[in-house]
Short mmCIF file of C-alpha atoms in Angstrom, two decimals:
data_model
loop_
_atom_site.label_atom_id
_atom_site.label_comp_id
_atom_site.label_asym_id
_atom_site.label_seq_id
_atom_site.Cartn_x
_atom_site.Cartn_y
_atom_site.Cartn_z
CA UNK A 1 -25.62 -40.48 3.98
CA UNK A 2 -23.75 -42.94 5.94
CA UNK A 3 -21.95 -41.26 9.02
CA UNK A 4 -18.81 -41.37 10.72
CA UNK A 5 -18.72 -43.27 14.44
CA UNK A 6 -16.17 -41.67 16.55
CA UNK A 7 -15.19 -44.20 18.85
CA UNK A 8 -11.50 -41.84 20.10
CA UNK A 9 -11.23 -37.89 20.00
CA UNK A 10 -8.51 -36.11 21.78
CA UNK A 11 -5.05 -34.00 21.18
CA UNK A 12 -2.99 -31.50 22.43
CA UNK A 13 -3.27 -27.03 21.91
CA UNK A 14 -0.34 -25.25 23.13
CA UNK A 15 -0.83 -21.82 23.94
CA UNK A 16 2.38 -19.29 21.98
CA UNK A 17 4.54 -17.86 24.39
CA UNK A 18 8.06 -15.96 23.85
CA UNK A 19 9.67 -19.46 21.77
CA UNK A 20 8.32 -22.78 20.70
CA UNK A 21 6.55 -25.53 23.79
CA UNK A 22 9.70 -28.07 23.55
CA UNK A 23 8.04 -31.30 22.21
CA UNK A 24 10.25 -33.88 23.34
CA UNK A 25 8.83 -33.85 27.12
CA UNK A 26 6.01 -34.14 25.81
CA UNK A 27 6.69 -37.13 23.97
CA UNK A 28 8.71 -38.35 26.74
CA UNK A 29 5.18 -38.36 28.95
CA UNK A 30 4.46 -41.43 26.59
CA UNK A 31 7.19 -43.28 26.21
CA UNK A 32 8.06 -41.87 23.38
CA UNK A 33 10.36 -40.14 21.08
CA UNK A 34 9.84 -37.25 18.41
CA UNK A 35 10.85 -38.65 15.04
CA UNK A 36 14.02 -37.23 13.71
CA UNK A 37 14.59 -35.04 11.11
CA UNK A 38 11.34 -33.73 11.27
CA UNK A 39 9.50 -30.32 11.35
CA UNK A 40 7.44 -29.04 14.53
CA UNK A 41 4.38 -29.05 12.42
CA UNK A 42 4.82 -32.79 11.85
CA UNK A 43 5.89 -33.77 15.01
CA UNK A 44 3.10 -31.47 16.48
CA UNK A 45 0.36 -33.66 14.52
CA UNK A 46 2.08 -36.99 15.18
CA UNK A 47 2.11 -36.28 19.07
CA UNK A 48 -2.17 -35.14 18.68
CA UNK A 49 -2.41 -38.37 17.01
CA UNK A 50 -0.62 -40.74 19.49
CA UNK A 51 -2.51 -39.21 22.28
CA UNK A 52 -6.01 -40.11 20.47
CA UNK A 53 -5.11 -43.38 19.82
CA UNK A 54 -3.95 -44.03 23.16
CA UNK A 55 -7.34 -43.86 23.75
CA UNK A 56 -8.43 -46.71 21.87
CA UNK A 57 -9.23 -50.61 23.17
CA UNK A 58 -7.53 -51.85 20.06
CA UNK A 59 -5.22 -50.50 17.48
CA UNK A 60 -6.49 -49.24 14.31
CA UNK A 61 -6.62 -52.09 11.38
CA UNK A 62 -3.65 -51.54 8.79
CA UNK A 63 -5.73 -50.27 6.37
CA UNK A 64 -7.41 -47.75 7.68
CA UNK A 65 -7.35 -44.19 5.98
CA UNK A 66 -6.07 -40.57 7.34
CA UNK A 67 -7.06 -37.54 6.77
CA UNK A 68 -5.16 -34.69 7.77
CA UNK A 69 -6.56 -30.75 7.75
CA UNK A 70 -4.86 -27.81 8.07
CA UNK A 71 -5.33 -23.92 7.52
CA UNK A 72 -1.64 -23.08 7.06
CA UNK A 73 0.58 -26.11 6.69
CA UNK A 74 4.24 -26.18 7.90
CA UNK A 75 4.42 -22.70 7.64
CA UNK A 76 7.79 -22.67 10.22
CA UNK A 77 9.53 -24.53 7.89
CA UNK A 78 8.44 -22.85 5.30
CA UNK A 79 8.72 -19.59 5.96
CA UNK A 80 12.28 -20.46 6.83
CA UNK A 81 13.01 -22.18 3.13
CA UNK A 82 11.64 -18.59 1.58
CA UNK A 83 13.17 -16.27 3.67
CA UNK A 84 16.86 -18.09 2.90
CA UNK A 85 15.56 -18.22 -0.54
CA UNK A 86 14.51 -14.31 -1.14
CA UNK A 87 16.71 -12.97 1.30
CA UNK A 88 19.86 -14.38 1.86
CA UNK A 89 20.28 -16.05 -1.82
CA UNK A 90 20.97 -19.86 -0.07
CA UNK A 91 19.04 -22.93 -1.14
CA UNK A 92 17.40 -25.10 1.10
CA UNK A 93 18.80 -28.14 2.51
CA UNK A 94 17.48 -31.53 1.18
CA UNK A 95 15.41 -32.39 4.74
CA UNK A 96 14.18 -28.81 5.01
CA UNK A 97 13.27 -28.50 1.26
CA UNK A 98 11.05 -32.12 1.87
CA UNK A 99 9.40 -30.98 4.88
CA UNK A 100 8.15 -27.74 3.12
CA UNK A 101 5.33 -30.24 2.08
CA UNK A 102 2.33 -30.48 5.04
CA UNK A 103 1.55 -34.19 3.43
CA UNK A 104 4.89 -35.63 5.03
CA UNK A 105 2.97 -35.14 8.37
CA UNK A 106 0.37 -37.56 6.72
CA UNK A 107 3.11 -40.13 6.10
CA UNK A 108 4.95 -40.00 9.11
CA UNK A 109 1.72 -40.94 11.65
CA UNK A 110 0.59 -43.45 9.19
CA UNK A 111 4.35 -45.30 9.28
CA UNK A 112 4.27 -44.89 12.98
CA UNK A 113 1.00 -46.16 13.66
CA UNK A 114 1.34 -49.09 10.87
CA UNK A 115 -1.44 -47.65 8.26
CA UNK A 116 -1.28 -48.25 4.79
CA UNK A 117 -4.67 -47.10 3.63
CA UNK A 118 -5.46 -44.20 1.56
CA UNK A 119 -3.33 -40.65 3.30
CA UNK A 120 -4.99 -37.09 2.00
CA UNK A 121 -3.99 -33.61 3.75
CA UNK A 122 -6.68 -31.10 2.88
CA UNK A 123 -4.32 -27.67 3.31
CA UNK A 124 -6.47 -24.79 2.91
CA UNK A 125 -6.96 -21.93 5.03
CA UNK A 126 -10.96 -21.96 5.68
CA UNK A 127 -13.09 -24.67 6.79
CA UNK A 128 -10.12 -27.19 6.16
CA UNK A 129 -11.42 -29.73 8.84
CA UNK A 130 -14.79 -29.34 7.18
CA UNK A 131 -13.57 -30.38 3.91
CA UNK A 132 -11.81 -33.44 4.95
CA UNK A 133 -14.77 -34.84 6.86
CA UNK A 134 -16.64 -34.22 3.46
CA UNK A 135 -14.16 -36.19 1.90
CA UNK A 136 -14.34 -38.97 4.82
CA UNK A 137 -18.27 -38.77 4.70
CA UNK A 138 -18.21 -39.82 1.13
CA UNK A 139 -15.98 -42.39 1.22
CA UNK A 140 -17.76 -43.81 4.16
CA UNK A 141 -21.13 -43.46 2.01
CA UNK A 142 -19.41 -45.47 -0.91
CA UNK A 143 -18.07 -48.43 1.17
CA UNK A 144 -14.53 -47.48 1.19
CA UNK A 145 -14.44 -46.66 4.60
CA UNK A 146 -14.21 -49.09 7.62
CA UNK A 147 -11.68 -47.53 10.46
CA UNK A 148 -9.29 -43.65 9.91
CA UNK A 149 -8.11 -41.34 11.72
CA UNK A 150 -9.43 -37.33 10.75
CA UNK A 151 -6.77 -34.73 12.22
CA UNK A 152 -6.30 -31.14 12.42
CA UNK A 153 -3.24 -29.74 12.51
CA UNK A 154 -1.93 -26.41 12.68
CA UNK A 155 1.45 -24.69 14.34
CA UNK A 156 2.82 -21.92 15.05
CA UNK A 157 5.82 -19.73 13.63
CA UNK A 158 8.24 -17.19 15.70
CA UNK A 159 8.45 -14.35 15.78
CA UNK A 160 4.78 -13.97 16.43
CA UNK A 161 4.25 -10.42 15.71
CA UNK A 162 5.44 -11.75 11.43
CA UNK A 163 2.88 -14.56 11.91
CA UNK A 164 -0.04 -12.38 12.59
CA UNK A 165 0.88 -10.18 9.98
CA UNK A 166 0.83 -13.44 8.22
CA UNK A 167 -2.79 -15.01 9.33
CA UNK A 168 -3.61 -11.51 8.66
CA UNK A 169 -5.38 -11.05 12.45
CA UNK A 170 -5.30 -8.63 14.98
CA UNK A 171 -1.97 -7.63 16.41
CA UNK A 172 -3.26 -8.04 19.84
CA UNK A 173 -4.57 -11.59 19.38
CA UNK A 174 -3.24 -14.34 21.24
CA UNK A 175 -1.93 -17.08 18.83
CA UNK A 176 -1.56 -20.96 19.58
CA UNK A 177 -0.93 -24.14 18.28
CA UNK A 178 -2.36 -27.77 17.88
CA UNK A 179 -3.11 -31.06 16.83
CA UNK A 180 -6.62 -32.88 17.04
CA UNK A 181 -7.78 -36.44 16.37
CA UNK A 182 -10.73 -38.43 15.73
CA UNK A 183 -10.86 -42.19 15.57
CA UNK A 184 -13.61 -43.65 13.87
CA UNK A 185 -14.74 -47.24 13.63
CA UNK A 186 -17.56 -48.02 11.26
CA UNK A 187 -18.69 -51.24 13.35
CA UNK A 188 -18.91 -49.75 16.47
CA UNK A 189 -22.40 -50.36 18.55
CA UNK A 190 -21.66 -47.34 21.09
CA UNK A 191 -19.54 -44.74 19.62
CA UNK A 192 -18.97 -41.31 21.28
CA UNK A 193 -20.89 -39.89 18.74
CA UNK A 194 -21.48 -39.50 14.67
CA UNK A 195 -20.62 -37.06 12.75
CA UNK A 196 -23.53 -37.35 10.25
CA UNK A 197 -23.14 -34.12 7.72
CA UNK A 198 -21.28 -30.87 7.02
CA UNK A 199 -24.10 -28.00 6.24
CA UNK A 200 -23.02 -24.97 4.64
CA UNK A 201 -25.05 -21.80 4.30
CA UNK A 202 -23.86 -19.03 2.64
CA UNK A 203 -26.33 -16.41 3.61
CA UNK A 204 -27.88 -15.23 6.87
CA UNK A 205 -31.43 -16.21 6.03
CA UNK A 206 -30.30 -19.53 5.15
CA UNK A 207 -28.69 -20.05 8.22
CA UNK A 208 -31.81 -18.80 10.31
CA UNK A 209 -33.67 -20.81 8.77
CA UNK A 210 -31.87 -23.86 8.84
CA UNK A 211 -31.19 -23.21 12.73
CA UNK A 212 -35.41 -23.41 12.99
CA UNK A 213 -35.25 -26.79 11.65
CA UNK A 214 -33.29 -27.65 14.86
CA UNK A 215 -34.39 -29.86 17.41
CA UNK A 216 -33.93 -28.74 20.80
CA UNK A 217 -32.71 -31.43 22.21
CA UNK A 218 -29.33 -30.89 19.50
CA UNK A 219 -27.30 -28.30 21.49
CA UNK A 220 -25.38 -25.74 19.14
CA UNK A 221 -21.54 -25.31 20.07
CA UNK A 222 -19.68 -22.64 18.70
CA UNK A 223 -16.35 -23.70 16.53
CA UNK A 224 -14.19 -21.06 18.22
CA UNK A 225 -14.43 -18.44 20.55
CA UNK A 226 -14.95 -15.89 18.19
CA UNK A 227 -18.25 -17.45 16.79
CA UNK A 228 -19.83 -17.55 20.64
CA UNK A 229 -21.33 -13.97 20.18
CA UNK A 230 -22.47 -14.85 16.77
CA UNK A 231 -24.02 -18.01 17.88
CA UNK A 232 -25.92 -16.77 21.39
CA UNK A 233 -27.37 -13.85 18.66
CA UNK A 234 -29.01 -16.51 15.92
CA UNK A 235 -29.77 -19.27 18.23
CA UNK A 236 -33.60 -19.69 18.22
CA UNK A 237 -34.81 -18.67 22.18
CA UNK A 238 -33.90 -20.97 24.77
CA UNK A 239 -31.97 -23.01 22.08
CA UNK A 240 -29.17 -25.01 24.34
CA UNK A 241 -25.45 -23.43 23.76
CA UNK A 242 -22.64 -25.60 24.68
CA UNK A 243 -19.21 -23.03 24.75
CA UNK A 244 -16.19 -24.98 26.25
CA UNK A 245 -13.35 -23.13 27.36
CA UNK A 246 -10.67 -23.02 24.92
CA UNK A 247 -10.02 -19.24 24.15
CA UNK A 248 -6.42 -19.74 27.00
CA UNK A 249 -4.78 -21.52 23.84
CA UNK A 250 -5.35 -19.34 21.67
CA UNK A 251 -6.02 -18.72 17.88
CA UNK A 252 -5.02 -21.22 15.53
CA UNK A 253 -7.04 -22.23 12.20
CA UNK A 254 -8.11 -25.40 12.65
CA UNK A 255 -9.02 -24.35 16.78
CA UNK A 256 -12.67 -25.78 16.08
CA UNK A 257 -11.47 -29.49 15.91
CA UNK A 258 -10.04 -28.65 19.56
CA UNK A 259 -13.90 -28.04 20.73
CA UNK A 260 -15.38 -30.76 18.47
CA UNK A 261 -13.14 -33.26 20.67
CA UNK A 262 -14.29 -31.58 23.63
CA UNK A 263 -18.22 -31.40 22.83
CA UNK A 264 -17.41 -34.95 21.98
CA UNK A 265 -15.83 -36.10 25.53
CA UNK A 266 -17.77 -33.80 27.85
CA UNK A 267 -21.65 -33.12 25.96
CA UNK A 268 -23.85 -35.59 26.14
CA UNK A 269 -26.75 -34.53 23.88
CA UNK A 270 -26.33 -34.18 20.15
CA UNK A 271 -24.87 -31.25 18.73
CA UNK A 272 -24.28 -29.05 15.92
CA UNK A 273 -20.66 -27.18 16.03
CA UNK A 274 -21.50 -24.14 13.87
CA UNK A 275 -18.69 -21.41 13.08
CA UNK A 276 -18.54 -18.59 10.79
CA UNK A 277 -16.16 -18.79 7.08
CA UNK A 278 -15.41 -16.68 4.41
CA UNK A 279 -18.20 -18.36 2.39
CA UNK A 280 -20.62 -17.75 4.86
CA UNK A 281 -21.45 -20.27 7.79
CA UNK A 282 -20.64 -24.37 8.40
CA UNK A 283 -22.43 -26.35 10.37
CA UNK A 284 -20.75 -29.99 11.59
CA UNK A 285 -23.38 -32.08 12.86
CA UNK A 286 -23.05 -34.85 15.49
CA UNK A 287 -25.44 -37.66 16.62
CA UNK A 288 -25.86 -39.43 19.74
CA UNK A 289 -26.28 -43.42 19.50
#
């Protein structure tokens, strides 16, 4: 299978605090400002992709492709919509009703960076990043793929206490928010690295035994910090583990494309980012040119 060449990776996590990280400074940082009449969720994912892209030597041709993932969407928004809906009997304005839909975020960083290639959000809340580089993979394998961008988006919602009750996690567990890029250019000689194949295993043997076919020059990285324990237990002796330090942010569902752009930037050995789902385990693995 033909693989994806990263040439840009990079983004922004925000750890939750008492209200929302005001965006607009941090748009301001670049020159920039938010679009209007837009949620936090898709100004959140526009902002991860401008700061990728900054990154680049050249822009990205028009018709390049994008790929957005996310585990919960614009659930602010929302969340909002229902709760005037159920509660208080109002209907949603027209702007709020349209940004209820996570695939505006799509079409907002494709008008702003000037793509008009094909725009898919994958919005589902396990292993959405892995299913959008599946669908990347294969349309890189069938020719239909020469430059994109592959994000991962996902924010948060106040009060936090409802949206842990909502992610159905730990009261106790630090929540976060962000927005992840990867550029990749199908011509480039030295890309950062290449994301080659996403392996799923749904049982532990398989996954033990596919971890033996390793080599041990590929490094594993665990996908979050919850999968670190998991990973230092199955990793074959004296395997290399790569864990960078993103637990300050905290959780989010799409947290593991914030370490795949950091194994990306800071390893320099091949790697296989390997995190636990509800189907069993994925494995995302990454060449070095």
């Amino acid at each position: 299978m033909t693989g994806l060449r990263i040439v840009a990776a990079g983004g922004i996590a925000l750890a939750a605090g008492g209200a929302p990280t005001p965006l607009d400074p941090l748009y301001a940082g670049l020159g920039l400002k938010a679009p209007r009449r837009s949620s936090r969720f898709t100004q959140l994912a526009l902002l991860g992709a401008r700061l990728a892209t900054a990154m680049l030597a050249a822009p990205l041709d028009a018709g390049s492709a994008l790929y957005l993932a996310t585990g919960a969407g614009n659930v602010a928004d929302t969340a909002a919509v229902l709760e005037g809906l159920y509660r208080l009997g109002e209907a949603p304005m027209p702007f709020a009703f349209i940004n209820v839909s996570s695939n505006v975020a799509g079409f907002q960083i494709a008008a702003a960076l000037g793509l008009n290639g094909s725009n898919l959000t994958v919005s589902r809340r396990d292993s959405a990043l892995g299913a959008a580089l599946e669908l990347a993979l294969a349309d890189a394998g069938s020719g239909r793929l020469a430059q994109a961008m592959i994000g991962a988006v996902d924010e948060c919602c106040w009060p936090l206490d409802r949206h842990r009750e909502r992610l159905q996690i730990a009261a106790d567990t630090p929540l976060g928010e962000g927005s992840h890029w990867l550029a990749v250019d199908q011509t480039a000689t030295v890309p950062l690295g290449v994301i080659n194949a996403v392996v799923r295993l749904a049982a532990r043997p398989a996954l033990e035994a596919w971890l033996r076919t390793l080599p041990p020059t590929q490094a594993l990285v665990p996908a979050t910090p919850e999968d670190s324990e998991l990973v230092h237990a199955l990793a074959p002796r004296d395997h290399p583990i790569w864990t960078p330090t993103t637990a300050a942010n905290g959780y989010y569902a799409s947290a593991e494309m914030q370490t795949l752009c950091a194994a990306l930037t800071r390893l320099e050995r091949p790697f296989a980012l390997l995190g636990k789902t509800t189907a069993g385990w994925q494995a995302i693995q990454i060449s070095r040119t």
